[in-house]
Every structure is written in structure tokens, then in C-alpha cells.
Amino acid sequence: MTTPPVPTDRPAAFNGLLPPFIRAIVRRPAASFAKGLTNRAYLGVPSYEATLAAFDSYVAALRTAGLEVTELEADESYPDAHFVEDAAVLFNDTAFICRPATPSRRGEEQLMAPALAGFRRVYAEGDATIEGGDVLFCKDRVLIGLSRRTNRVGAEQLKRAIQERLGDIRVDFIPFTGVLHLKTGLTELAPGLLVHDPHMKLETDILGMEVVTLPPEEGYAASVLPINQHILIADGFPTLAALAAEHHNEVHALPMAEIEKMDGGLTCLSLRY
Ligand code: CIR
């Protein structure tokens, strides 16, 4: 299934550097999903039924936020493939096709590429490893996490592609440890305002942005997904919920406990554009 890219002549919205989102791509979780990678096995084995229910709530929230959602079929050979965000980074008419770091996820980017045939595609190559979960478009800059999944070669390739397409915008590399992806532990709740999971150890300062560090027991909630005037948050985290309500009129609190068990969050379940 091919999806058309977003027209580039619309005004910038919440995402600052990007046009307002109008569409999203998701993939239904496969029955093999529990064979996927996780650093959170201590949370227990997730149930497939509950995972599908969480996924359905998520898709419904994307639609309520006004997005036209394309749902791709599950693929049993890739248990992590519903974390579609890791396979590509979309900006305007460009799809930067990532290069997953782990053998079990290598190939997901090929699986995603046909759905992105309407985009101008740029491929990570050579020694690059990069996953979309490490890429955060903010109000006035792009942050690329340097993690166990994204190396400097991959980050440089993406930086070049972004600057070729969007002009000489600021792209900062953010080395960190303690969580899986950059957006596992750091997202932009409102323009210029980042929320941070204290389990994530940032190895550099983030200058010129406000950073709110959540209480440790709410660390998982640092992964929020603003969509134009709406925001999706994980249900059950009162500090984060209060902050979201301060900045957004439309807050959707979603059941994420099953997704968390496989180290997933709100951003990774879709590609928005
Ligand atoms: C993994 O470890 O790769 C998957 N189980 C979870 C990926 C989550 N993706 C993301 O946060 N962008």
C-alpha cells in the first residue's frame, strides 16, 4: 500500500520545523510480538489480546486527533515491526529510511519502504545504524540521540538529509544511556518544553529549552506524542497528566502498560506526516 507524501506548502504547526500532521501509518502487532526485544522483561509477559486492545485505542486516538490512518498488515516474521517509527524518519516529502541496529529488526525498513513509495526516499547506508525512535523534531531544532541503536555515522547521514531538505536548521546530537531510544526518555510536550525520564542519563546539556524531569515512578510517561492541537499521553501518571492539561486542550490518556512491557511507547507505534 502506497501513501502520498504531505504537500510542503502548508504553514508550520506545533512541530515547528514540520507542517501540521494529516496522516499516520501504523502496523498491526503480530501474534509473534512477545518474541520481540525488551529491556523490561521484569514487567512480565504481555498479553496479545491486551496489546491489540491498546493498539486499537491508540489508532482511535490518532483518528480523533484528525489524522487519516493507514493500517499495514501484521508481519509474523518481525515481532517488533509494529514499532513503525523506528524504520523511517519523515520530513516534508522525504522519507529517510533507517538502518536498524539489531539483527532481529534488520529488514523492517524494507518492509516499510513500499508504504513510503510516494516520498523521496533517502537510505541510511554503510556503517550507519539509526532508528527513528532516536529522532525528535522540536520547535526550533532536531535532536538525534546517540544510543545503542543509533551511531554517529547514522546520525550524520540523517543530519545531512535533513539540512539538504529543510535548510540550515539546527541538528544536535544527544548521547545518552539508561533508556532504549531518545524518545523513550525525552519528548517535547509543548513548544520548547521537554519532559524527561530521570532514568535517562543525558551526557550533554540541552541549552535553550526547558527540561522538566519527572519523578522516577513516572519516568515512562516522558514519552508523549503531541499531534497538532492534541496530545497523547500514557494513562496513570498524575504529574505528567497535569502538565499535559496545562498546555493542551485535548489530552488523550491511553492504556500503555502492555506496550511498555516490550519497551514501546506512544511515539514508536506510528509514523506521522
Ligand atoms: C525494540 O526493543 O526495538 C522494541 N521492542 C521496542 C521499540 C520501541 N521503539 C521506540 O521507542 N521508538
Short mmCIF file of C-alpha atoms and ligand atoms in Angstrom, two decimals:
data_model
loop_
_atom_site.label_atom_id
_atom_site.label_comp_id
_atom_site.label_asym_id
_atom_site.label_seq_id
_atom_site.Cartn_x
_atom_site.Cartn_y
_atom_site.Cartn_z
CA MET A 1 0.00 0.00 0.00
CA THR A 2 1.49 3.35 -1.04
CA THR A 3 0.75 6.53 0.84
CA PRO A 4 1.19 10.02 -0.63
CA PRO A 5 3.59 12.48 1.00
CA VAL A 6 2.38 15.66 2.62
CA PRO A 7 2.29 18.77 0.45
CA THR A 8 5.15 21.02 1.55
CA ASP A 9 3.43 24.39 1.16
CA ARG A 10 1.47 24.31 4.41
CA PRO A 11 2.42 26.51 7.36
CA ALA A 12 4.50 25.09 10.21
CA ALA A 13 2.48 24.00 13.24
CA PHE A 14 3.32 22.51 16.62
CA ASN A 15 6.23 20.56 15.27
CA GLY A 16 7.90 23.82 14.42
CA LEU A 17 10.03 22.61 11.58
CA LEU A 18 7.38 20.36 10.05
CA PRO A 19 3.96 21.01 8.52
CA PRO A 20 0.92 20.01 10.64
CA PHE A 21 0.36 16.28 10.55
CA ILE A 22 -2.54 15.00 8.47
CA ARG A 23 -1.76 11.30 8.12
CA ALA A 24 -0.22 8.42 10.04
CA ILE A 25 0.99 4.93 9.20
CA VAL A 26 0.68 2.11 11.73
CA ARG A 27 1.20 -1.65 11.59
CA ARG A 28 -0.93 -4.14 13.46
CA PRO A 29 1.08 -6.11 16.08
CA ALA A 30 1.85 -9.68 15.01
CA ALA A 31 0.93 -12.69 17.15
CA SER A 32 4.72 -13.22 17.47
CA PHE A 33 5.05 -9.80 19.18
CA ALA A 34 6.21 -11.18 22.55
CA LYS A 35 9.35 -12.59 20.84
CA GLY A 36 10.45 -9.00 20.25
CA LEU A 37 13.28 -7.25 22.07
CA THR A 38 12.77 -5.82 25.52
CA ASN A 39 14.76 -4.42 28.42
CA ARG A 40 11.67 -4.56 30.59
CA ALA A 41 11.14 -8.30 30.98
CA TYR A 42 10.78 -7.64 34.72
CA LEU A 43 7.32 -6.24 33.92
CA GLY A 44 6.13 -9.67 32.83
CA VAL A 45 4.94 -11.25 29.59
CA PRO A 46 2.43 -9.08 27.71
CA SER A 47 -0.90 -10.46 26.56
CA TYR A 48 -1.64 -10.38 22.83
CA GLU A 49 -5.29 -9.50 23.36
CA ALA A 50 -4.44 -6.59 25.65
CA THR A 51 -1.74 -5.43 23.24
CA LEU A 52 -4.23 -5.40 20.38
CA ALA A 53 -6.74 -3.53 22.54
CA ALA A 54 -4.09 -0.93 23.41
CA PHE A 55 -3.14 -0.65 19.74
CA ASP A 56 -6.80 -0.14 18.76
CA SER A 57 -7.21 2.62 21.38
CA TYR A 58 -4.07 4.26 20.03
CA VAL A 59 -5.33 4.19 16.44
CA ALA A 60 -8.69 5.58 17.57
CA ALA A 61 -6.87 8.45 19.34
CA LEU A 62 -4.86 9.25 16.20
CA ARG A 63 -8.14 9.45 14.28
CA THR A 64 -9.74 11.62 16.96
CA ALA A 65 -6.73 13.91 16.64
CA GLY A 66 -7.73 14.30 13.00
CA LEU A 67 -5.25 12.03 11.24
CA GLU A 68 -6.09 9.76 8.35
CA VAL A 69 -4.56 6.45 9.42
CA THR A 70 -3.17 3.78 7.08
CA GLU A 71 -3.00 0.43 8.87
CA LEU A 72 -0.47 -2.02 7.46
CA GLU A 73 -0.86 -5.76 7.95
CA ALA A 74 0.95 -7.57 10.75
CA ASP A 75 4.09 -9.42 9.71
CA GLU A 76 4.81 -12.52 11.79
CA SER A 77 8.48 -12.65 10.82
CA TYR A 78 9.22 -9.31 12.54
CA PRO A 79 7.89 -9.30 16.13
CA ASP A 80 8.86 -5.64 16.62
CA ALA A 81 7.59 -4.35 13.26
CA HIS A 82 4.55 -2.57 14.72
CA PHE A 83 7.06 -0.09 16.19
CA VAL A 84 6.99 1.51 12.75
CA GLU A 85 8.60 4.76 13.83
CA ASP A 86 11.99 3.06 14.02
CA ALA A 87 12.05 2.17 10.33
CA ALA A 88 11.95 5.68 8.85
CA VAL A 89 12.08 9.40 9.60
CA LEU A 90 9.63 11.54 7.64
CA PHE A 91 10.05 15.24 6.95
CA ASN A 92 8.01 17.01 4.30
CA ASP A 93 8.28 14.98 1.07
CA THR A 94 11.29 12.97 2.27
CA ALA A 95 11.44 9.55 3.90
CA PHE A 96 14.83 8.80 5.40
CA ILE A 97 14.89 5.00 5.54
CA CYS A 98 16.67 3.88 8.69
CA ARG A 99 19.07 1.02 9.31
CA PRO A 100 18.05 -0.89 12.46
CA ALA A 101 20.89 -1.84 14.75
CA THR A 102 19.76 -5.29 15.82
CA PRO A 103 19.66 -8.39 13.58
CA SER A 104 16.07 -9.23 14.54
CA ARG A 105 14.88 -5.81 13.36
CA ARG A 106 17.08 -5.50 10.27
CA GLY A 107 14.69 -5.81 7.32
CA GLU A 108 11.83 -3.88 8.88
CA GLU A 109 12.96 -0.88 6.88
CA GLN A 110 12.47 -2.87 3.63
CA LEU A 111 9.06 -3.92 4.87
CA MET A 112 8.13 -0.26 5.36
CA ALA A 113 9.65 1.14 2.18
CA PRO A 114 6.74 0.26 -0.18
CA ALA A 115 4.31 2.22 2.01
CA LEU A 116 6.60 5.20 1.57
CA ALA A 117 6.93 4.95 -2.20
CA GLY A 118 5.26 8.37 -2.62
CA PHE A 119 8.10 10.02 -0.72
CA ARG A 120 11.52 10.98 -1.96
CA ARG A 121 13.50 8.23 -0.28
CA VAL A 122 16.98 8.56 1.17
CA TYR A 123 18.62 5.45 2.64
CA ALA A 124 20.94 5.14 5.61
CA GLU A 125 23.92 3.17 4.37
CA GLY A 126 27.35 1.71 5.07
CA ASP A 127 28.21 1.50 8.75
CA ALA A 128 25.22 3.57 9.81
CA THR A 129 22.82 2.29 12.38
CA ILE A 130 19.86 4.51 13.11
CA GLU A 131 16.31 4.07 14.39
CA GLY A 132 13.56 6.69 14.22
CA GLY A 133 12.93 6.46 17.96
CA ASP A 134 16.15 8.40 18.40
CA VAL A 135 14.95 11.38 16.36
CA LEU A 136 12.92 14.24 17.85
CA PHE A 137 11.74 17.19 15.78
CA CYS A 138 11.28 20.13 18.14
CA LYS A 139 10.11 23.70 17.82
CA ASP A 140 13.43 25.04 16.55
CA ARG A 141 15.80 22.12 16.19
CA VAL A 142 16.13 18.40 15.67
CA LEU A 143 17.62 16.22 18.40
CA ILE A 144 19.23 12.94 17.36
CA GLY A 145 20.04 10.56 20.19
CA LEU A 146 23.31 8.64 20.10
CA SER A 147 22.34 5.35 21.67
CA ARG A 148 22.95 1.63 21.42
CA ARG A 149 20.71 1.75 18.34
CA THR A 150 21.90 4.95 16.62
CA ASN A 151 25.56 5.59 15.94
CA ARG A 152 27.32 8.77 14.88
CA VAL A 153 27.54 7.64 11.24
CA GLY A 154 23.78 7.20 11.10
CA ALA A 155 23.17 10.48 12.88
CA GLU A 156 25.46 12.35 10.45
CA GLN A 157 23.69 10.83 7.45
CA LEU A 158 20.30 11.89 8.76
CA LYS A 159 21.59 15.37 9.66
CA ARG A 160 22.83 15.81 6.10
CA ALA A 161 19.50 14.66 4.64
CA ILE A 162 17.54 17.00 6.93
CA GLN A 163 19.70 20.02 6.20
CA GLU A 164 19.66 19.35 2.45
CA ARG A 165 15.88 19.31 2.52
CA LEU A 166 14.92 21.77 5.27
CA GLY A 167 17.82 24.21 5.06
CA ASP A 168 20.43 25.06 7.61
CA ILE A 169 18.39 24.17 10.68
CA ARG A 170 19.90 23.21 13.98
CA VAL A 171 20.54 19.48 14.46
CA ASP A 172 22.04 18.44 17.81
CA PHE A 173 23.44 15.04 18.72
CA ILE A 174 22.46 13.87 22.20
CA PRO A 175 24.48 11.00 23.67
CA PHE A 176 22.64 9.22 26.46
CA THR A 177 22.31 5.95 28.37
CA GLY A 178 19.72 4.33 30.59
CA VAL A 179 16.75 4.02 28.21
CA LEU A 180 16.24 2.47 24.78
CA HIS A 181 15.68 5.42 22.44
CA LEU A 182 15.90 9.20 22.79
CA LYS A 183 12.11 9.48 22.70
CA THR A 184 11.75 6.74 25.32
CA GLY A 185 13.03 9.26 27.83
CA LEU A 186 12.70 12.72 26.29
CA THR A 187 9.94 14.32 24.22
CA GLU A 188 8.61 17.82 23.57
CA LEU A 189 5.34 18.26 25.46
CA ALA A 190 4.83 21.84 24.26
CA PRO A 191 6.96 24.05 22.02
CA GLY A 192 10.32 24.44 23.75
CA LEU A 193 9.31 22.30 26.75
CA LEU A 194 10.86 18.86 27.08
CA VAL A 195 9.76 16.17 29.54
CA HIS A 196 12.45 13.82 30.78
CA ASP A 197 12.62 10.41 32.44
CA PRO A 198 15.28 10.57 35.20
CA HIS A 199 16.34 7.01 34.30
CA MET A 200 17.76 8.52 31.13
CA LYS A 201 21.25 9.89 31.71
CA LEU A 202 21.92 12.74 29.30
CA GLU A 203 25.61 13.14 28.54
CA THR A 204 25.20 16.66 27.24
CA ASP A 205 23.25 19.75 28.26
CA ILE A 206 20.25 20.77 26.22
CA LEU A 207 20.58 24.53 26.00
CA GLY A 208 17.79 26.92 25.22
CA MET A 209 14.94 24.54 26.01
CA GLU A 210 13.10 23.99 29.27
CA VAL A 211 13.53 20.44 30.61
CA VAL A 212 11.08 19.09 33.20
CA THR A 213 12.35 15.92 34.84
CA LEU A 214 9.50 13.71 36.02
CA PRO A 215 9.51 11.81 39.32
CA PRO A 216 11.20 8.41 38.83
CA GLU A 217 7.96 6.50 39.24
CA GLU A 218 6.54 8.48 36.30
CA GLY A 219 9.58 8.09 34.06
CA TYR A 220 7.75 6.03 31.46
CA ALA A 221 5.34 8.95 30.93
CA ALA A 222 8.14 11.10 29.46
CA SER A 223 7.31 9.67 26.05
CA VAL A 224 4.40 11.85 24.92
CA LEU A 225 3.01 12.36 21.44
CA PRO A 226 1.72 15.82 20.53
CA ILE A 227 -0.32 15.91 17.32
CA ASN A 228 -1.22 19.41 16.23
CA GLN A 229 -3.61 20.68 18.97
CA HIS A 230 -3.88 17.25 20.67
CA ILE A 231 -1.54 15.25 22.86
CA LEU A 232 -1.42 11.51 23.54
CA ILE A 233 -0.05 10.51 26.94
CA ALA A 234 0.24 7.23 28.85
CA ASP A 235 -2.58 6.77 31.35
CA GLY A 236 -1.85 6.60 35.09
CA PHE A 237 0.85 9.26 35.59
CA PRO A 238 -0.59 12.25 37.50
CA THR A 239 2.35 14.69 37.32
CA LEU A 240 2.64 14.29 33.59
CA ALA A 241 -1.15 14.43 33.15
CA ALA A 242 -1.31 17.77 34.99
CA LEU A 243 1.48 19.18 32.84
CA ALA A 244 -0.24 18.00 29.66
CA ALA A 245 -3.52 19.60 30.74
CA GLU A 246 -1.72 22.91 31.34
CA HIS A 247 -0.53 23.03 27.76
CA HIS A 248 -3.16 21.19 25.70
CA ASN A 249 -6.94 21.30 25.45
CA GLU A 250 -7.24 17.82 24.00
CA VAL A 251 -5.43 15.23 26.11
CA HIS A 252 -5.85 11.53 25.31
CA ALA A 253 -4.62 9.26 28.14
CA LEU A 254 -4.05 5.79 26.71
CA PRO A 255 -3.53 2.36 28.29
CA MET A 256 0.14 1.66 27.53
CA ALA A 257 1.07 -0.97 30.13
CA GLU A 258 1.22 -3.88 27.65
CA ILE A 259 3.19 -1.86 25.12
CA GLU A 260 5.63 -0.79 27.86
CA LYS A 261 6.43 -4.45 28.56
CA MET A 262 8.08 -4.63 25.13
CA ASP A 263 9.86 -1.29 25.64
CA GLY A 264 7.46 0.55 23.34
CA GLY A 265 5.94 3.98 23.85
CA LEU A 266 3.48 6.34 22.22
CA THR A 267 5.74 7.70 19.53
CA CYS A 268 7.02 4.38 18.22
CA LEU A 269 3.63 2.96 17.21
CA SER A 270 3.15 5.33 14.27
CA LEU A 271 4.81 7.43 11.62
CA ARG A 272 3.14 10.82 11.38
CA TYR A 273 3.31 13.23 8.46
C1 CIR B 1 12.84 -2.74 20.50
O1 CIR B 1 13.49 -3.02 21.51
O2 CIR B 1 13.39 -2.43 19.46
C2 CIR B 1 11.33 -2.80 20.55
N1 CIR B 1 10.90 -3.88 21.38
C3 CIR B 1 10.77 -1.51 21.06
C4 CIR B 1 10.98 -0.36 20.13
C5 CIR B 1 10.38 0.89 20.62
N2 CIR B 1 10.59 1.94 19.71
C6 CIR B 1 10.68 3.22 20.06
O3 CIR B 1 10.66 3.57 21.23
N3 CIR B 1 10.82 4.11 19.08
#
